[in-house]
Amino acid sequence: KEDGFPAAAFSTSNSGVTYSGVGVDVTSLKPGGGMQTMSGTSMAAPHITGIIACLLSGEVFSKYTDRQIRMLLDQSYAVDIADQGYDKQTGEGFVTYLAGEKDSREEINQLLSLVR
């Protein structure tokens, strides 16, 4: 992967992948209380869904169509971490709220290095 970004060995790889997200060693709430570390698409999906929910919660974004939200994700929140453009393992890119921030590439690299 470009710049050493990891891809989980268990990741789905097919033409149905639209975006990718953090899915390895994610700290999560545990049923009955407490915290636990988990891995899987069940950890990645809430990160991407959360960003989309935040976008849709604003007055301006709530009027966006599905296509417009996807364009916004592609332009402002997805970092292309594999082959340039769409690929079957990471889709359009790794979705993160950090993508639009100055020097975000370095911060994303630092965060992802923690899960290797």
JSON list of C-alpha atoms in Angstrom, two decimals:
[
{"chain": "A", "resi": 1, "resn": "LYS", "atom": "CA", "xyz": [0.00, 0.00, 0.00]},
{"chain": "A", "resi": 2, "resn": "GLU", "atom": "CA", "xyz": [1.10, 3.54, -0.72]},
{"chain": "A", "resi": 3, "resn": "ASP", "atom": "CA", "xyz": [3.06, 5.19, 2.10]},
{"chain": "A", "resi": 4, "resn": "GLY", "atom": "CA", "xyz": [2.80, 2.03, 4.19]},
{"chain": "A", "resi": 5, "resn": "PHE", "atom": "CA", "xyz": [-0.91, 2.30, 4.92]},
{"chain": "A", "resi": 6, "resn": "PRO", "atom": "CA", "xyz": [-2.08, -1.06, 6.26]},
{"chain": "A", "resi": 7, "resn": "ALA", "atom": "CA", "xyz": [-4.92, -3.11, 4.89]},
{"chain": "A", "resi": 8, "resn": "ALA", "atom": "CA", "xyz": [-6.33, -5.77, 7.17]},
{"chain": "A", "resi": 9, "resn": "ALA", "atom": "CA", "xyz": [-5.87, -9.32, 5.93]},
{"chain": "A", "resi": 10, "resn": "PHE", "atom": "CA", "xyz": [-9.56, -9.99, 6.62]},
{"chain": "A", "resi": 11, "resn": "SER", "atom": "CA", "xyz": [-10.76, -6.99, 4.59]},
{"chain": "A", "resi": 12, "resn": "THR", "atom": "CA", "xyz": [-13.36, -7.62, 1.93]},
{"chain": "A", "resi": 13, "resn": "SER", "atom": "CA", "xyz": [-11.96, -7.08, -1.55]},
{"chain": "A", "resi": 14, "resn": "ASN", "atom": "CA", "xyz": [-14.55, -6.81, -4.29]},
{"chain": "A", "resi": 15, "resn": "SER", "atom": "CA", "xyz": [-16.30, -4.31, -6.54]},
{"chain": "A", "resi": 16, "resn": "GLY", "atom": "CA", "xyz": [-18.90, -3.65, -3.81]},
{"chain": "A", "resi": 17, "resn": "VAL", "atom": "CA", "xyz": [-16.40, -1.77, -1.61]},
{"chain": "A", "resi": 18, "resn": "THR", "atom": "CA", "xyz": [-17.14, 1.96, -1.80]},
{"chain": "A", "resi": 19, "resn": "TYR", "atom": "CA", "xyz": [-14.99, 3.36, 1.02]},
{"chain": "A", "resi": 20, "resn": "SER", "atom": "CA", "xyz": [-12.66, 2.03, 3.70]},
{"chain": "A", "resi": 21, "resn": "GLY", "atom": "CA", "xyz": [-12.21, 3.01, 7.33]},
{"chain": "A", "resi": 22, "resn": "VAL", "atom": "CA", "xyz": [-10.44, 2.13, 10.57]},
{"chain": "A", "resi": 23, "resn": "GLY", "atom": "CA", "xyz": [-11.19, -1.50, 11.34]},
{"chain": "A", "resi": 24, "resn": "VAL", "atom": "CA", "xyz": [-8.22, -2.93, 13.25]},
{"chain": "A", "resi": 25, "resn": "ASP", "atom": "CA", "xyz": [-7.68, -2.65, 17.02]},
{"chain": "A", "resi": 26, "resn": "VAL", "atom": "CA", "xyz": [-10.47, -0.11, 17.50]},
{"chain": "A", "resi": 27, "resn": "THR", "atom": "CA", "xyz": [-11.36, 0.77, 21.09]},
{"chain": "A", "resi": 28, "resn": "SER", "atom": "CA", "xyz": [-15.09, 0.32, 21.52]},
{"chain": "A", "resi": 29, "resn": "LEU", "atom": "CA", "xyz": [-17.71, 0.17, 24.23]},
{"chain": "A", "resi": 30, "resn": "LYS", "atom": "CA", "xyz": [-18.38, -3.27, 25.69]},
{"chain": "A", "resi": 31, "resn": "PRO", "atom": "CA", "xyz": [-21.89, -4.61, 26.38]},
{"chain": "A", "resi": 32, "resn": "GLY", "atom": "CA", "xyz": [-22.55, -4.31, 30.09]},
{"chain": "A", "resi": 33, "resn": "GLY", "atom": "CA", "xyz": [-20.02, -1.49, 30.51]},
{"chain": "A", "resi": 34, "resn": "GLY", "atom": "CA", "xyz": [-16.35, -0.90, 30.00]},
{"chain": "A", "resi": 35, "resn": "MET", "atom": "CA", "xyz": [-14.17, -0.81, 26.92]},
{"chain": "A", "resi": 36, "resn": "GLN", "atom": "CA", "xyz": [-12.68, -3.40, 24.62]},
{"chain": "A", "resi": 37, "resn": "THR", "atom": "CA", "xyz": [-10.51, -3.56, 21.51]},
{"chain": "A", "resi": 38, "resn": "MET", "atom": "CA", "xyz": [-12.13, -5.06, 18.44]},
{"chain": "A", "resi": 39, "resn": "SER", "atom": "CA", "xyz": [-11.36, -5.52, 14.75]},
{"chain": "A", "resi": 40, "resn": "GLY", "atom": "CA", "xyz": [-13.54, -5.99, 11.68]},
{"chain": "A", "resi": 41, "resn": "THR", "atom": "CA", "xyz": [-15.87, -4.25, 9.29]},
{"chain": "A", "resi": 42, "resn": "SER", "atom": "CA", "xyz": [-18.22, -3.80, 12.26]},
{"chain": "A", "resi": 43, "resn": "MET", "atom": "CA", "xyz": [-15.67, -1.32, 13.58]},
{"chain": "A", "resi": 44, "resn": "ALA", "atom": "CA", "xyz": [-14.98, 0.45, 10.25]},
{"chain": "A", "resi": 45, "resn": "ALA", "atom": "CA", "xyz": [-18.59, 0.99, 9.19]},
{"chain": "A", "resi": 46, "resn": "PRO", "atom": "CA", "xyz": [-19.55, 3.15, 12.22]},
{"chain": "A", "resi": 47, "resn": "HIS", "atom": "CA", "xyz": [-16.66, 5.55, 11.56]},
{"chain": "A", "resi": 48, "resn": "ILE", "atom": "CA", "xyz": [-17.77, 6.18, 7.99]},
{"chain": "A", "resi": 49, "resn": "THR", "atom": "CA", "xyz": [-21.44, 6.27, 8.98]},
{"chain": "A", "resi": 50, "resn": "GLY", "atom": "CA", "xyz": [-20.66, 8.75, 11.76]},
{"chain": "A", "resi": 51, "resn": "ILE", "atom": "CA", "xyz": [-18.99, 11.17, 9.36]},
{"chain": "A", "resi": 52, "resn": "ILE", "atom": "CA", "xyz": [-21.93, 10.93, 6.98]},
{"chain": "A", "resi": 53, "resn": "ALA", "atom": "CA", "xyz": [-24.39, 11.43, 9.88]},
{"chain": "A", "resi": 54, "resn": "CYS", "atom": "CA", "xyz": [-22.50, 14.55, 10.96]},
{"chain": "A", "resi": 55, "resn": "LEU", "atom": "CA", "xyz": [-22.64, 15.91, 7.42]},
{"chain": "A", "resi": 56, "resn": "LEU", "atom": "CA", "xyz": [-26.36, 15.21, 7.13]},
{"chain": "A", "resi": 57, "resn": "SER", "atom": "CA", "xyz": [-27.11, 16.78, 10.52]},
{"chain": "A", "resi": 58, "resn": "GLY", "atom": "CA", "xyz": [-26.20, 20.26, 9.33]},
{"chain": "A", "resi": 59, "resn": "GLU", "atom": "CA", "xyz": [-28.89, 22.45, 7.81]},
{"chain": "A", "resi": 60, "resn": "VAL", "atom": "CA", "xyz": [-26.99, 22.88, 4.53]},
{"chain": "A", "resi": 61, "resn": "PHE", "atom": "CA", "xyz": [-25.91, 19.26, 4.11]},
{"chain": "A", "resi": 62, "resn": "SER", "atom": "CA", "xyz": [-29.31, 17.81, 5.00]},
{"chain": "A", "resi": 63, "resn": "LYS", "atom": "CA", "xyz": [-30.51, 19.00, 1.60]},
{"chain": "A", "resi": 64, "resn": "TYR", "atom": "CA", "xyz": [-27.72, 17.14, -0.26]},
{"chain": "A", "resi": 65, "resn": "THR", "atom": "CA", "xyz": [-28.53, 14.18, -2.45]},
{"chain": "A", "resi": 66, "resn": "ASP", "atom": "CA", "xyz": [-26.76, 10.83, -2.12]},
{"chain": "A", "resi": 67, "resn": "ARG", "atom": "CA", "xyz": [-24.59, 11.72, -5.11]},
{"chain": "A", "resi": 68, "resn": "GLN", "atom": "CA", "xyz": [-23.63, 15.09, -3.60]},
{"chain": "A", "resi": 69, "resn": "ILE", "atom": "CA", "xyz": [-22.68, 13.47, -0.27]},
{"chain": "A", "resi": 70, "resn": "ARG", "atom": "CA", "xyz": [-20.51, 10.94, -2.13]},
{"chain": "A", "resi": 71, "resn": "MET", "atom": "CA", "xyz": [-18.81, 13.76, -4.05]},
{"chain": "A", "resi": 72, "resn": "LEU", "atom": "CA", "xyz": [-18.18, 15.60, -0.78]},
{"chain": "A", "resi": 73, "resn": "LEU", "atom": "CA", "xyz": [-16.71, 12.44, 0.79]},
{"chain": "A", "resi": 74, "resn": "ASP", "atom": "CA", "xyz": [-14.49, 11.91, -2.26]},
{"chain": "A", "resi": 75, "resn": "GLN", "atom": "CA", "xyz": [-13.26, 15.51, -2.35]},
{"chain": "A", "resi": 76, "resn": "SER", "atom": "CA", "xyz": [-12.93, 16.31, 1.36]},
{"chain": "A", "resi": 77, "resn": "TYR", "atom": "CA", "xyz": [-12.94, 13.19, 3.53]},
{"chain": "A", "resi": 78, "resn": "ALA", "atom": "CA", "xyz": [-11.43, 10.28, 1.56]},
{"chain": "A", "resi": 79, "resn": "VAL", "atom": "CA", "xyz": [-7.68, 9.72, 1.36]},
{"chain": "A", "resi": 80, "resn": "ASP", "atom": "CA", "xyz": [-6.56, 7.52, -1.53]},
{"chain": "A", "resi": 81, "resn": "ILE", "atom": "CA", "xyz": [-4.35, 4.98, 0.26]},
{"chain": "A", "resi": 82, "resn": "ALA", "atom": "CA", "xyz": [-3.95, 2.26, -2.37]},
{"chain": "A", "resi": 83, "resn": "ASP", "atom": "CA", "xyz": [-3.79, 2.24, -6.15]},
{"chain": "A", "resi": 84, "resn": "GLN", "atom": "CA", "xyz": [-4.59, 5.67, -7.53]},
{"chain": "A", "resi": 85, "resn": "GLY", "atom": "CA", "xyz": [-8.33, 6.03, -7.99]},
{"chain": "A", "resi": 86, "resn": "TYR", "atom": "CA", "xyz": [-10.88, 3.36, -7.19]},
{"chain": "A", "resi": 87, "resn": "ASP", "atom": "CA", "xyz": [-9.67, -0.10, -6.16]},
{"chain": "A", "resi": 88, "resn": "LYS", "atom": "CA", "xyz": [-11.48, -3.18, -4.86]},
{"chain": "A", "resi": 89, "resn": "GLN", "atom": "CA", "xyz": [-9.86, -3.19, -1.41]},
{"chain": "A", "resi": 90, "resn": "THR", "atom": "CA", "xyz": [-10.14, 0.45, -0.30]},
{"chain": "A", "resi": 91, "resn": "GLY", "atom": "CA", "xyz": [-12.83, 1.72, -2.69]},
{"chain": "A", "resi": 92, "resn": "GLU", "atom": "CA", "xyz": [-12.65, 5.46, -3.31]},
{"chain": "A", "resi": 93, "resn": "GLY", "atom": "CA", "xyz": [-10.40, 5.86, -0.27]},
{"chain": "A", "resi": 94, "resn": "PHE", "atom": "CA", "xyz": [-9.95, 5.76, 3.47]},
{"chain": "A", "resi": 95, "resn": "VAL", "atom": "CA", "xyz": [-12.63, 8.01, 5.01]},
{"chain": "A", "resi": 96, "resn": "THR", "atom": "CA", "xyz": [-11.52, 10.28, 7.85]},
{"chain": "A", "resi": 97, "resn": "TYR", "atom": "CA", "xyz": [-12.51, 13.66, 9.24]},
{"chain": "A", "resi": 98, "resn": "LEU", "atom": "CA", "xyz": [-8.79, 14.51, 9.16]},
{"chain": "A", "resi": 99, "resn": "ALA", "atom": "CA", "xyz": [-8.59, 14.45, 5.35]},
{"chain": "A", "resi": 100, "resn": "GLY", "atom": "CA", "xyz": [-9.29, 18.15, 4.92]},
{"chain": "A", "resi": 101, "resn": "GLU", "atom": "CA", "xyz": [-6.96, 19.32, 7.67]},
{"chain": "A", "resi": 102, "resn": "LYS", "atom": "CA", "xyz": [-3.56, 20.87, 7.04]},
{"chain": "A", "resi": 103, "resn": "ASP", "atom": "CA", "xyz": [-0.79, 18.28, 7.44]},
{"chain": "A", "resi": 104, "resn": "SER", "atom": "CA", "xyz": [-3.45, 15.58, 7.83]},
{"chain": "A", "resi": 105, "resn": "ARG", "atom": "CA", "xyz": [-1.50, 13.02, 5.80]},
{"chain": "A", "resi": 106, "resn": "GLU", "atom": "CA", "xyz": [1.22, 12.92, 8.47]},
{"chain": "A", "resi": 107, "resn": "GLU", "atom": "CA", "xyz": [-1.33, 12.69, 11.28]},
{"chain": "A", "resi": 108, "resn": "ILE", "atom": "CA", "xyz": [-3.21, 9.91, 9.48]},
{"chain": "A", "resi": 109, "resn": "ASN", "atom": "CA", "xyz": [0.06, 8.02, 9.03]},
{"chain": "A", "resi": 110, "resn": "GLN", "atom": "CA", "xyz": [0.79, 8.40, 12.76]},
{"chain": "A", "resi": 111, "resn": "LEU", "atom": "CA", "xyz": [-2.66, 7.16, 13.76]},
{"chain": "A", "resi": 112, "resn": "LEU", "atom": "CA", "xyz": [-2.53, 4.19, 11.42]},
{"chain": "A", "resi": 113, "resn": "SER", "atom": "CA", "xyz": [0.95, 3.25, 12.60]},
{"chain": "A", "resi": 114, "resn": "LEU", "atom": "CA", "xyz": [-0.61, 2.54, 16.00]},
{"chain": "A", "resi": 115, "resn": "VAL", "atom": "CA", "xyz": [-2.66, -0.34, 14.56]},
{"chain": "A", "resi": 116, "resn": "ARG", "atom": "CA", "xyz": [0.16, -2.17, 12.77]}
]
